[in-house]
XYZ file of C-alpha atoms in Angstrom:
693
model
C -22.257 202.771 -133.196
C -21.908 203.563 -136.916
C -22.257 200.468 -139.166
C -19.064 200.918 -140.952
C -17.379 200.599 -137.614
C -18.866 197.071 -136.961
C -16.924 193.796 -137.790
C -18.600 190.422 -137.443
C -15.813 187.898 -137.569
C -15.134 184.201 -136.951
C -11.891 182.431 -136.066
C -11.739 178.869 -137.627
C -8.929 176.468 -138.322
C -7.787 172.805 -138.160
C -7.654 171.362 -134.661
C -4.941 172.550 -132.381
C -3.886 175.595 -134.489
C -4.448 177.807 -131.560
C -7.817 179.540 -132.247
C -8.962 179.666 -128.648
C -5.711 180.974 -127.384
C -5.790 183.664 -130.129
C -9.390 184.642 -129.072
C -8.092 184.734 -125.423
C -5.254 187.212 -126.359
C -7.631 189.370 -128.448
C -10.075 189.638 -125.414
C -7.169 190.582 -123.301
C -5.804 193.327 -125.367
C -9.106 194.742 -125.957
C -9.677 194.948 -122.171
C -12.666 192.544 -122.172
C -10.744 190.239 -119.658
C -7.978 191.241 -117.181
C -6.100 188.042 -116.795
C -4.985 185.538 -119.473
C -6.021 181.896 -118.992
C -4.896 178.969 -121.096
C -6.636 176.218 -122.925
C -4.809 173.543 -121.030
C -3.129 173.471 -117.716
C -4.714 174.763 -114.376
C -6.432 177.995 -113.868
C -9.961 178.660 -114.943
C -9.483 177.729 -118.530
C -9.918 179.841 -121.666
C -12.863 182.375 -121.596
C -14.256 180.985 -124.801
C -14.288 177.372 -123.764
C -16.910 177.555 -120.941
C -18.029 174.066 -120.811
C -16.594 171.605 -118.256
C -15.870 169.132 -120.959
C -14.055 171.672 -123.109
C -11.730 172.632 -120.280
C -11.057 168.938 -119.689
C -10.371 167.907 -123.152
C -8.619 171.095 -124.004
C -10.884 171.285 -127.375
C -13.676 173.670 -128.422
C -17.037 171.797 -128.803
C -19.395 174.692 -129.380
C -18.799 177.889 -130.946
C -18.893 180.804 -128.384
C -19.650 184.507 -129.276
C -18.377 187.603 -127.638
C -18.143 191.178 -128.459
C -15.217 193.766 -127.907
C -14.005 197.139 -128.915
C -10.715 197.852 -130.630
C -9.533 201.228 -131.710
C -12.896 202.588 -132.134
C -14.452 199.646 -134.023
C -16.825 197.212 -132.454
C -15.927 193.505 -133.081
C -18.363 190.597 -132.768
C -16.141 187.503 -132.498
C -17.149 183.912 -132.733
C -14.595 181.122 -131.855
C -15.333 177.876 -133.589
C -14.388 174.278 -133.071
C -11.772 172.655 -135.286
C -12.993 168.940 -134.940
C -14.767 167.908 -138.155
C -17.344 166.145 -135.720
C -18.519 169.657 -134.891
C -18.425 170.925 -138.380
C -22.019 172.303 -138.128
C -20.814 174.813 -135.520
C -18.365 176.273 -138.084
C -21.044 175.982 -141.029
C -23.608 177.987 -139.064
C -21.141 180.551 -137.711
C -19.835 181.286 -141.221
C -23.358 181.605 -142.694
C -23.951 184.680 -140.525
C -20.495 186.235 -140.379
C -19.054 188.917 -142.668
C -15.417 188.059 -142.338
C -13.196 185.372 -140.967
C -9.643 184.780 -139.699
C -8.137 181.420 -140.981
C -5.691 180.307 -138.532
C -2.799 178.007 -139.540
C -0.018 176.403 -137.668
C 3.497 177.449 -138.706
C 4.554 173.713 -138.785
C 1.487 171.841 -139.824
C 0.402 174.386 -142.481
C -2.623 173.561 -144.469
C -4.083 170.338 -142.807
C -7.315 168.311 -143.670
C -9.608 170.453 -141.472
C -8.200 173.638 -143.026
C -9.304 172.466 -146.364
C -12.884 171.776 -144.981
C -13.061 175.187 -143.416
C -11.802 176.704 -146.611
C -14.508 175.028 -148.547
C -17.247 176.529 -146.029
C -15.788 179.984 -146.325
C -16.065 179.713 -150.138
C -19.650 178.293 -149.789
C -20.766 181.500 -148.066
C -18.166 183.696 -149.833
C -16.707 184.912 -146.677
C -13.787 187.362 -147.055
C -10.672 186.345 -144.844
C -7.360 187.010 -143.547
C -4.819 184.179 -142.590
C -2.806 184.143 -139.437
C 0.189 181.862 -139.084
C 0.186 181.033 -135.517
C 2.874 179.156 -133.392
C 5.824 181.038 -134.902
C 7.905 180.046 -131.931
C 7.651 176.171 -132.645
C 10.700 174.299 -133.927
C 10.325 173.926 -137.672
C 8.171 177.005 -138.231
C 8.110 178.036 -141.704
C 5.665 180.831 -142.835
C 7.010 180.764 -146.437
C 6.076 177.156 -146.883
C 2.557 177.651 -145.380
C 1.875 180.474 -147.832
C 2.909 178.031 -150.695
C 0.493 175.414 -149.267
C -2.215 178.016 -149.197
C -1.775 178.749 -152.833
C -1.378 175.124 -153.865
C -3.740 173.273 -151.777
C -6.543 175.877 -151.296
C -5.954 177.820 -154.492
C -5.943 181.031 -152.462
C -4.478 184.310 -153.588
C -2.199 184.393 -150.550
C 0.720 186.658 -149.879
C 2.633 187.829 -146.943
C 1.848 191.352 -145.344
C 4.663 190.810 -142.769
C 8.150 189.451 -142.595
C 9.338 187.391 -139.421
C 12.144 188.766 -137.329
C 14.156 185.752 -136.038
C 12.649 182.284 -136.185
C 11.694 179.428 -133.842
C 12.516 180.194 -130.258
C 14.296 183.418 -131.348
C 11.198 184.791 -132.991
C 10.937 188.313 -131.912
C 8.263 190.083 -134.039
C 7.408 191.235 -137.505
C 8.244 193.804 -140.092
C 5.189 195.450 -141.496
C 5.726 195.453 -145.324
C 3.584 198.330 -145.947
C 5.189 200.764 -143.488
C 8.555 199.039 -143.523
C 8.777 199.221 -139.765
C 9.415 196.513 -137.273
C 6.986 195.686 -134.454
C 8.383 193.982 -131.234
C 6.357 193.270 -128.126
C 7.224 194.311 -124.564
C 5.623 194.378 -121.252
C 4.659 191.463 -119.038
C 1.997 190.149 -121.577
C 3.260 191.640 -124.705
C 0.773 194.603 -124.472
C 3.323 197.206 -125.420
C 4.304 197.365 -128.982
C 7.826 198.765 -129.655
C 8.118 200.348 -133.306
C 11.518 200.421 -134.759
C 13.419 200.279 -137.943
C 13.783 197.205 -140.154
C 16.797 195.188 -138.935
C 19.782 195.550 -141.257
C 20.312 191.739 -141.822
C 16.891 191.197 -143.291
C 16.394 194.480 -145.163
C 16.918 192.965 -148.505
C 14.566 190.083 -147.950
C 11.927 192.502 -146.667
C 12.316 194.715 -149.872
C 11.902 191.704 -151.835
C 8.768 190.502 -150.161
C 7.325 193.924 -150.433
C 7.763 193.848 -154.104
C 6.055 190.585 -154.246
C 3.162 191.791 -152.118
C 2.528 194.868 -154.364
C 2.613 192.657 -157.604
C -0.130 190.593 -155.990
C -2.117 193.603 -154.967
C -1.724 195.310 -158.354
C -3.910 192.420 -159.840
C -6.843 194.139 -158.230
C -6.098 197.768 -159.324
C -4.847 199.081 -162.787
C -3.543 202.349 -161.401
C -1.262 200.553 -159.073
C 0.013 198.214 -161.797
C 0.980 201.211 -163.981
C 3.026 202.711 -161.017
C 4.834 199.363 -160.499
C 5.502 199.074 -164.324
C 6.987 202.573 -164.536
C 8.814 201.969 -161.143
C 7.212 204.615 -159.374
C 6.599 204.837 -155.589
C 3.115 203.481 -154.638
C 1.649 205.707 -152.026
C 0.739 204.056 -148.652
C -2.866 205.237 -148.832
C -3.385 203.514 -152.062
C -1.830 200.264 -150.746
C -4.187 200.302 -147.807
C -7.215 200.866 -149.972
C -6.223 198.270 -152.620
C -5.703 195.707 -149.839
C -9.172 196.152 -148.695
C -10.520 195.807 -152.247
C -8.482 192.720 -152.797
C -9.801 191.188 -149.561
C -13.378 191.762 -150.513
C -12.335 190.356 -153.948
C -11.306 187.019 -152.400
C -7.500 187.500 -151.744
C -6.016 186.283 -148.595
C -3.327 188.468 -146.942
C -1.247 186.542 -144.454
C -0.068 187.737 -140.892
C 1.969 185.874 -138.337
C 2.839 185.639 -134.715
C 2.493 183.381 -131.684
C -0.742 183.987 -129.566
C 0.702 181.863 -126.746
C 3.782 184.000 -126.365
C 1.805 187.150 -127.018
C 3.410 188.343 -130.299
C 1.716 189.570 -133.445
C -1.852 189.782 -132.148
C -2.497 193.550 -132.140
C -1.296 194.043 -135.807
C -3.794 191.318 -136.768
C -6.627 193.216 -135.003
C -5.595 196.461 -136.827
C -5.825 194.463 -140.012
C -9.250 193.107 -139.047
C -10.455 196.690 -138.595
C -8.783 197.883 -141.759
C -9.466 195.159 -144.326
C -12.434 192.886 -143.245
C -15.855 194.039 -144.391
C -18.489 195.753 -142.304
C -22.142 194.735 -142.707
C -22.433 197.524 -145.389
C -19.860 195.727 -147.635
C -21.861 192.453 -147.809
C -24.761 191.851 -150.333
C -27.409 189.722 -148.554
C -30.641 188.489 -150.396
C -33.542 186.983 -148.976
C -36.289 185.040 -150.866
C -39.887 185.906 -151.467
C -42.014 183.195 -149.736
C -44.789 183.697 -152.321
C -42.274 183.286 -155.268
C -39.159 181.289 -154.665
C -37.510 182.621 -157.689
C -37.762 186.242 -156.464
C -34.820 187.623 -154.533
C -35.196 190.434 -152.041
C -32.068 192.604 -151.203
C -31.579 193.181 -147.521
C -30.212 196.540 -146.645
C -28.438 197.091 -143.280
C -30.742 199.929 -142.461
C -32.215 200.276 -138.928
C -35.307 201.900 -140.301
C -36.329 199.126 -142.931
C -38.579 196.423 -141.773
C -36.836 193.925 -139.368
C -35.233 190.646 -140.892
C -33.037 188.256 -138.750
C -31.765 184.815 -138.746
C -31.725 182.376 -135.679
C -28.525 180.510 -136.514
C -27.902 178.656 -133.355
C -29.815 177.426 -130.372
C -28.749 176.780 -126.828
C -31.109 175.378 -124.183
C -30.199 176.163 -120.638
C -31.765 176.128 -117.220
C -33.442 179.516 -117.899
C -34.992 178.466 -121.064
C -34.053 178.663 -124.819
C -31.467 181.141 -126.000
C -31.486 181.741 -129.796
C -28.395 183.379 -131.277
C -29.528 185.787 -133.977
C -27.980 187.918 -136.658
C -29.970 190.980 -137.598
C -29.681 191.667 -141.375
C -32.090 194.566 -141.689
C -34.217 196.874 -139.383
C -34.230 196.726 -135.531
C -35.601 194.833 -132.594
C -36.766 196.166 -129.318
C -37.161 194.464 -125.857
C -40.873 193.459 -125.555
C -41.491 193.759 -129.355
C -43.371 191.113 -131.231
C -41.904 189.469 -134.382
C -43.001 186.685 -136.790
C -41.183 183.345 -137.344
C -41.241 183.054 -141.131
C -41.362 179.136 -141.003
C -44.226 178.737 -138.724
C -46.079 181.940 -139.242
C -46.333 182.479 -135.363
C -45.895 185.894 -133.735
C -43.510 185.608 -130.813
C -42.603 188.339 -128.115
C -38.936 189.006 -127.780
C -39.018 189.597 -123.879
C -35.231 189.761 -123.307
C -32.459 190.512 -125.580
C -28.852 189.986 -124.499
C -25.344 190.466 -125.798
C -23.221 187.454 -125.155
C -19.606 187.271 -123.641
C -18.917 183.502 -123.876
C -21.514 182.171 -121.345
C -22.069 185.544 -119.513
C -24.891 187.827 -120.875
C -25.578 191.461 -120.627
C -29.114 192.683 -121.065
C -29.850 195.274 -123.755
C -33.029 197.175 -124.842
C -32.685 196.977 -128.568
C -30.391 195.789 -131.411
C -30.231 196.786 -134.945
C -28.926 195.650 -138.392
C -25.413 194.215 -138.316
C -25.689 193.019 -134.688
C -25.243 189.523 -133.519
C -27.122 189.065 -130.285
C -29.130 186.326 -128.464
C -32.945 186.355 -127.838
C -34.297 184.567 -124.683
C -37.339 182.410 -124.485
C -38.583 182.206 -128.148
C -39.507 178.828 -129.598
C -37.524 178.509 -132.867
C -35.400 175.891 -134.659
C -31.869 176.340 -136.006
C -31.940 178.362 -139.235
C -35.276 180.001 -138.824
C -35.862 183.384 -140.239
C -37.684 186.170 -138.201
C -39.448 189.198 -139.679
C -41.591 192.034 -138.884
C -44.721 190.736 -140.794
C -45.801 187.423 -142.113
C -44.642 186.125 -145.378
C -42.084 188.732 -145.610
C -38.847 187.083 -146.559
C -36.924 183.869 -145.898
C -33.127 183.364 -145.754
C -31.481 180.444 -147.263
C -30.585 178.150 -144.461
C -27.310 176.438 -144.010
C -25.759 173.243 -145.483
C -26.184 170.382 -143.045
C -24.262 167.240 -143.738
C -25.812 163.727 -143.146
C -24.785 161.747 -140.275
C -22.437 158.646 -140.769
C -22.405 156.620 -137.548
C -25.301 155.246 -135.296
C -25.417 153.811 -131.692
C -28.167 152.553 -129.578
C -28.557 154.095 -126.141
C -30.544 153.231 -123.019
C -30.756 154.580 -119.583
C -29.226 152.137 -116.914
C -32.086 152.625 -114.539
C -35.715 152.580 -115.766
C -36.819 155.664 -113.950
C -34.275 157.714 -116.007
C -35.956 157.515 -119.281
C -37.728 160.715 -119.211
C -34.624 162.694 -118.251
C -32.656 160.939 -121.071
C -35.530 161.674 -123.486
C -35.482 165.458 -122.394
C -31.696 165.602 -123.027
C -31.822 163.929 -126.433
C -34.728 166.203 -127.478
C -32.681 169.264 -126.371
C -29.444 168.285 -128.226
C -31.468 167.385 -131.471
C -32.884 170.834 -131.435
C -29.496 172.549 -130.843
C -27.557 170.451 -133.404
C -28.920 169.655 -136.789
C -26.286 167.026 -137.391
C -27.308 164.992 -134.367
C -30.350 162.804 -135.036
C -32.532 160.613 -132.648
C -34.793 157.774 -133.849
C -36.423 154.782 -132.519
C -35.988 151.396 -134.421
C -39.437 150.239 -135.152
C -38.421 146.473 -134.649
C -36.231 146.490 -131.696
C -37.744 149.751 -129.971
C -34.191 150.747 -129.305
C -33.272 154.411 -129.200
C -30.641 155.264 -131.820
C -28.608 158.398 -131.979
C -26.704 159.270 -135.106
C -23.946 161.851 -135.678
C -20.817 162.888 -137.604
C -18.317 160.556 -135.774
C -17.355 158.719 -132.550
C -16.269 162.039 -130.861
C -19.446 163.801 -131.728
C -21.623 161.148 -129.983
C -19.110 160.564 -127.060
C -19.349 164.161 -126.160
C -23.244 164.110 -126.057
C -23.275 160.898 -124.006
C -20.835 162.577 -121.661
C -23.016 165.701 -121.468
C -26.195 163.577 -120.609
C -24.246 162.011 -117.711
C -23.135 165.341 -116.387
C -25.893 167.878 -117.193
C -28.836 165.457 -116.537
C -27.231 162.983 -114.124
C -28.271 159.892 -116.205
C -26.122 156.934 -116.461
C -26.295 155.491 -120.097
C -25.548 152.245 -121.538
C -24.175 152.370 -125.040
C -24.659 149.718 -127.681
C -22.008 148.909 -130.318
C -21.672 151.523 -133.082
C -23.775 150.564 -136.325
C -22.656 151.716 -139.717
C -25.233 153.193 -142.019
C -24.893 150.840 -145.004
C -26.881 151.423 -148.312
C -28.294 148.951 -150.787
C -28.151 149.751 -154.606
C -28.850 147.631 -157.680
C -26.012 146.993 -160.017
C -27.752 145.815 -163.205
C -31.084 146.720 -164.927
C -33.994 144.313 -164.769
C -37.281 144.416 -166.573
C -40.364 143.910 -164.418
C -43.973 142.786 -165.172
C -45.957 142.611 -161.931
C -49.771 141.914 -161.291
C -51.563 142.461 -158.001
C -54.805 140.638 -157.881
C -57.129 140.016 -154.933
C -60.602 139.072 -155.893
C -62.292 137.553 -152.891
C -65.776 138.736 -151.852
C -66.528 142.459 -151.656
C -64.624 144.922 -153.707
C -61.387 143.352 -155.145
C -58.097 144.903 -155.859
C -56.313 144.819 -159.384
C -53.252 146.561 -160.524
C -50.747 145.650 -163.181
C -47.391 147.505 -163.938
C -44.610 146.874 -166.454
C -41.325 148.775 -166.752
C -37.656 148.591 -165.919
C -35.670 148.931 -162.692
C -32.097 150.266 -163.292
C -29.103 151.571 -161.299
C -28.237 155.351 -161.197
C -24.828 156.812 -161.213
C -25.325 158.866 -158.037
C -25.567 157.318 -154.685
C -26.388 160.375 -152.643
C -29.083 160.243 -149.807
C -31.969 160.874 -151.886
C -30.974 159.325 -155.354
C -34.243 157.832 -156.599
C -35.754 158.667 -159.886
C -39.196 157.731 -161.165
C -40.158 158.158 -164.860
C -43.494 157.783 -166.283
C -43.717 156.630 -169.958
C -47.298 155.145 -170.029
C -49.107 156.090 -173.170
C -52.700 155.850 -174.343
C -54.160 155.761 -170.839
C -53.061 152.131 -170.156
C -52.921 153.244 -166.544
C -55.150 156.344 -165.762
C -53.224 159.315 -164.863
C -54.703 159.429 -161.235
C -52.970 156.222 -160.238
C -49.364 157.134 -161.383
C -48.576 159.309 -158.065
C -49.764 156.239 -156.032
C -47.275 153.948 -157.850
C -44.376 156.417 -157.373
C -45.307 156.688 -153.648
C -45.412 152.894 -153.422
C -41.882 152.750 -154.748
C -40.622 155.658 -152.557
C -42.176 154.476 -149.368
C -40.434 151.068 -149.665
C -36.920 152.462 -150.149
C -36.292 152.882 -146.407
C -35.723 149.200 -145.998
C -34.165 147.229 -148.730
C -34.711 143.467 -149.188
C -31.062 142.572 -148.852
C -30.436 143.508 -145.121
C -33.147 146.175 -144.504
C -30.728 149.224 -145.135
C -31.992 152.315 -147.126
C -31.996 151.888 -150.939
C -30.100 154.519 -153.083
C -29.096 154.875 -156.707
C -32.294 153.334 -158.149
C -34.314 154.421 -161.262
C -37.729 153.197 -162.015
C -39.085 153.619 -165.585
C -42.727 152.770 -165.730
C -43.719 151.748 -169.308
C -47.002 149.977 -169.402
C -49.695 148.091 -167.379
C -53.439 147.555 -167.216
C -56.369 148.334 -164.887
C -59.674 147.015 -164.016
C -62.751 149.471 -164.203
C -64.177 148.374 -160.677
C -61.287 146.878 -158.767
C -58.546 149.257 -159.489
C -57.725 151.945 -156.945
C -54.771 154.085 -155.805
C -54.361 151.656 -152.853
C -54.052 148.625 -155.264
C -51.494 150.472 -157.422
C -49.542 151.522 -154.286
C -49.446 147.912 -153.083
C -48.494 146.544 -156.526
C -45.491 149.021 -156.632
C -44.316 147.582 -153.134
C -44.632 144.006 -154.116
C -42.953 144.636 -157.414
C -40.033 146.247 -155.793
C -39.679 143.308 -153.214
C -39.649 140.752 -156.012
C -37.677 142.418 -158.634
C -35.002 144.372 -156.643
C -33.278 140.869 -155.650
C -32.864 140.175 -159.314
C -30.965 143.390 -159.930
C -27.901 141.831 -158.163
C -28.080 144.371 -155.353
C -24.840 145.407 -153.473
C -24.289 146.917 -149.994
C -22.473 150.259 -150.083
C -20.470 151.329 -146.990
C -19.364 154.808 -145.973
C -15.652 155.392 -146.709
C -13.854 157.889 -144.524
C -11.084 160.137 -145.637
C -8.501 159.783 -142.755
C -5.494 161.960 -142.082
C -3.037 160.668 -139.704
C 0.046 162.340 -138.183
C 2.666 160.424 -136.443
C 6.498 160.413 -135.856
C 8.404 158.717 -138.849
C 9.741 155.846 -136.731
C 6.017 154.549 -136.518
C 5.162 155.020 -140.186
C 5.636 151.460 -141.180
C 3.271 150.205 -138.371
C 0.603 152.757 -138.980
C 0.506 152.260 -142.684
C 0.371 148.370 -142.211
C -2.492 148.852 -139.896
C -4.410 151.035 -142.317
C -4.047 148.359 -145.069
C -5.145 145.750 -142.695
C -8.348 147.971 -142.169
C -9.133 147.706 -145.842
C -7.697 151.207 -146.285
C -6.358 152.675 -149.694
C -3.541 154.992 -149.286
C -3.878 158.416 -151.162
C -0.568 160.029 -150.077
C 2.198 159.711 -147.543
C 4.592 162.733 -146.890
C 7.107 163.381 -144.333
C 7.585 166.860 -142.782
C 10.299 167.524 -140.342
C 10.410 163.962 -138.752
C 6.712 163.684 -138.965
C 4.755 161.554 -141.238
C 1.470 162.728 -142.626
C -0.506 159.890 -144.020
C -3.833 160.329 -146.088
C -5.968 157.225 -146.682
C -9.567 156.114 -147.383
C -10.745 153.693 -144.820
C -14.151 152.141 -144.498
C -16.098 153.400 -141.405
C -16.693 150.060 -140.165
C -12.964 149.565 -139.597
C -12.337 152.721 -137.724
C -14.149 152.130 -134.435
C -11.927 152.590 -131.519
C -9.113 153.918 -133.755
C -8.121 156.621 -131.413
C -7.007 154.067 -128.888
C -5.244 151.817 -131.351
C -3.333 154.588 -132.902
C -2.250 155.877 -129.429
C -0.862 152.430 -128.453
C 0.953 152.021 -131.922
C 2.700 155.313 -131.783
C 3.438 155.519 -127.935
C 0.724 158.173 -127.549
C 2.174 160.597 -130.190
C -0.201 159.785 -133.225
C -3.310 162.030 -134.088
C -5.886 161.755 -136.656
C -8.902 163.450 -138.211
C -11.438 161.924 -140.376
C -14.542 162.920 -142.478
C -16.921 161.207 -144.913
C -15.571 160.868 -148.410
C -18.004 158.745 -150.333
C -19.941 155.397 -150.342
C -18.312 152.204 -152.124
C -19.464 148.700 -152.637
C -18.824 146.182 -149.694
C -16.576 143.223 -150.668
C -18.701 140.158 -151.265
C -17.354 138.019 -148.379
C -17.969 141.009 -145.912
C -21.450 141.562 -147.487
C -22.593 138.036 -146.722
C -21.292 138.278 -143.186
C -23.349 141.586 -142.675
C -26.594 139.976 -144.153
C -25.901 136.789 -142.040
C -25.565 138.914 -138.858
C -28.652 140.913 -139.666
C -30.665 137.639 -140.200
C -29.413 136.185 -136.864
C -30.340 139.573 -135.107
C -33.972 139.136 -136.472
C -34.172 135.477 -135.345
C -32.901 136.392 -131.849
C -35.936 138.580 -131.570
C-alpha cells in the first residue's frame, strides 16, 4: 500500500454525540462488518465497544483501533471515549494520529468535552474535519453549531454541505462543491442516490457556497482573485485548496445522522480527500545525547526503524503494545531496542487489530498502527533499531484529583487484587496506586468517581475479587500565605562526632500552585556555608514537602531564599544541614499563616428548564460559584465551579432532583483556598484519625 493512500484517524467528541455509532456505520459501509449493531439495546453491542462494561453502560471506556479500506485508501481508525475521566485515552490516541473527526451533536453543539478534545487536537496540531451528527433530532440546527465552533473554539469552520429537510424530515445533503444532492436508499442507506439541488433550497445553497469559497480563498491567492473578478472557480482547484486549508488548520463541516444511516459515506470521501497521509505530517524526535537537537523522522520504510508504544493492554495472553511506526519497518521475529531502558527486545508476533480481534502479520512499516505481543514496555516508550537513536516526546498526562482506599474482602484475595492494580497502573498513566505509610491502606487515585468506579468493577469481573471501598478522599494541598524570615540552628554535641548547622533566610508564598511549585534560591556569599552543603539543604526542604505541618497534605507554592548561616569545621556535615532544613521548615512554616487549598471542578450540568431552580440552588448549597446559565430549546445548561469535596455522589443526587433527566460532566479547573471554618474541620478530622490509630 502506497503511503499517500494511508489515513490514520481518530473519532473524538463530547459524551453521547454518537462516535461509536458513527464508527459502526463506517465499518459496515467499508465491508468490515456485515451487520450493524447498536451501542444500546439488545444484540451484540457495537463492534468498537468490546468490553462487557462498555456494553452495559452504553459508553466507551477504552479507545479501540481497527483498520478498513475505502475507495482504494487504507484507513486506520481509533474510536475514543467521551468521558473526561478517560481523557488519557483521547490524549494518547491523538498523540499518534495524523488526522481526526470531531463529532458534534446537532442539538447540543459545542459542549464542555468538545472544548477539552479541541484543546488536545491543538496540542498535537492534528488536522480535522467536523461532523454534525444526529441531524434527525428535534431541535437540530447545524448553522448554530457552526457559529459555536467559530465562537467557542475559535475554529475556522464552514459548511461543506447544506441539509435537505430537517429534524424527522431530514433526507440527505447537498454537496456545495459539486452542487448535487445526496440521498440514501437501500435497507441500511448503503445506496447513494445523486440528484439535482431541490428548487426550494437552491438560493440558500448558492449563498452557502459563496460563503464556503470566501473562507477557502483565505488559503489561496489565486482563488481570491477569481472570486474578486467574479469568475467561476474550477472544481479541481476547490478540492486542492480545501485540502491545503485542512492541513493549515481549517475545519470543514459535514453533517448527517449515523443512527439513521445518512451522510456517512460523503464523510468517508472527505477523510480520503482532505485528511493528511503520514507523508503530510512533519514528525520530529529528540537526540538522547543532546536534548536540544531535533531529528526529523521520515515515513520511509528503508530508514532505521522508530516507533512509539502509545497504549498498553494486558490480557490473558500477555501484554499487547499498540505501536505507531514513524520511520523504517519491523519484521516478525526481529529485535528492536527500547530507547528508555536500553534493552533489546524480540518482536515475536505482530498483529493488526480489529477492535478486540487480531490478525497476524509478518511485517509493518512507516505510517502503520499495529500491536506487538509480549514485549515489556510502558505507555509512551520509544522503540528504535539501535541504542540511543532517538526519543519521541511523550504525551501530556494530567494529575489525578480523587483518592479512595481499597481492600479485598477476603484475606486470600490480596495477591489477585495486587496483580489487577499493577496491570491497570501500567495500562493507564492517570491511574495511580500507592500505600499510605501510616495506615498501610492501599490507595488508588484517578480522574474522577466514574474512572475509579470502572476499575473497581473490572477487578470484580476480570479477577473475581470482591473489594471493600473506603470513602473518597480529596487531595488537598497546603500553601503559605505570608512571607516569614527564618533563623534556625541545629546543634547536637553529645559524645562522639557532633552535628552543627545554621541557616538564615526567608520563606515566602509563590503565585503558582501547580503540583511541583517549589523554588529554592541560594544567595549565600563569602562561603558562610560551604558550597558542598547547599544541595543537602535544598534536598532537606524538598523531601519534607510531601507532608505539610497543617494536616499532612503536600505543600505547594513555596519559595525558600537562603541568605546566610554558619558552619563548624568538625561537626558540620551534609546530614546536619539536611536535618536543619527539615527542622526549620517544621518550625517556621506554621508562622507563614498556611492555608489548605482544595481542588475546584468545572461542572457542566444539562437538565430540563423546569428543574433549573432546584439544580442551581443545590449547586450554591455545595459552595459552588455559577459561571453561566443558558437555555437551549427547553434545556438548561449550567456551568459552575464546585469544590471536589462537595461533588461525591452527585450523579445520584442530580438524577433524583431531575427525575432522571439531568446529566453532567466535570473536570479539574484549579486549586483554591478552603474557607477557614471548613479548614479547621479538616484539620480536626485528620487529628482524630491519627489518635484513633
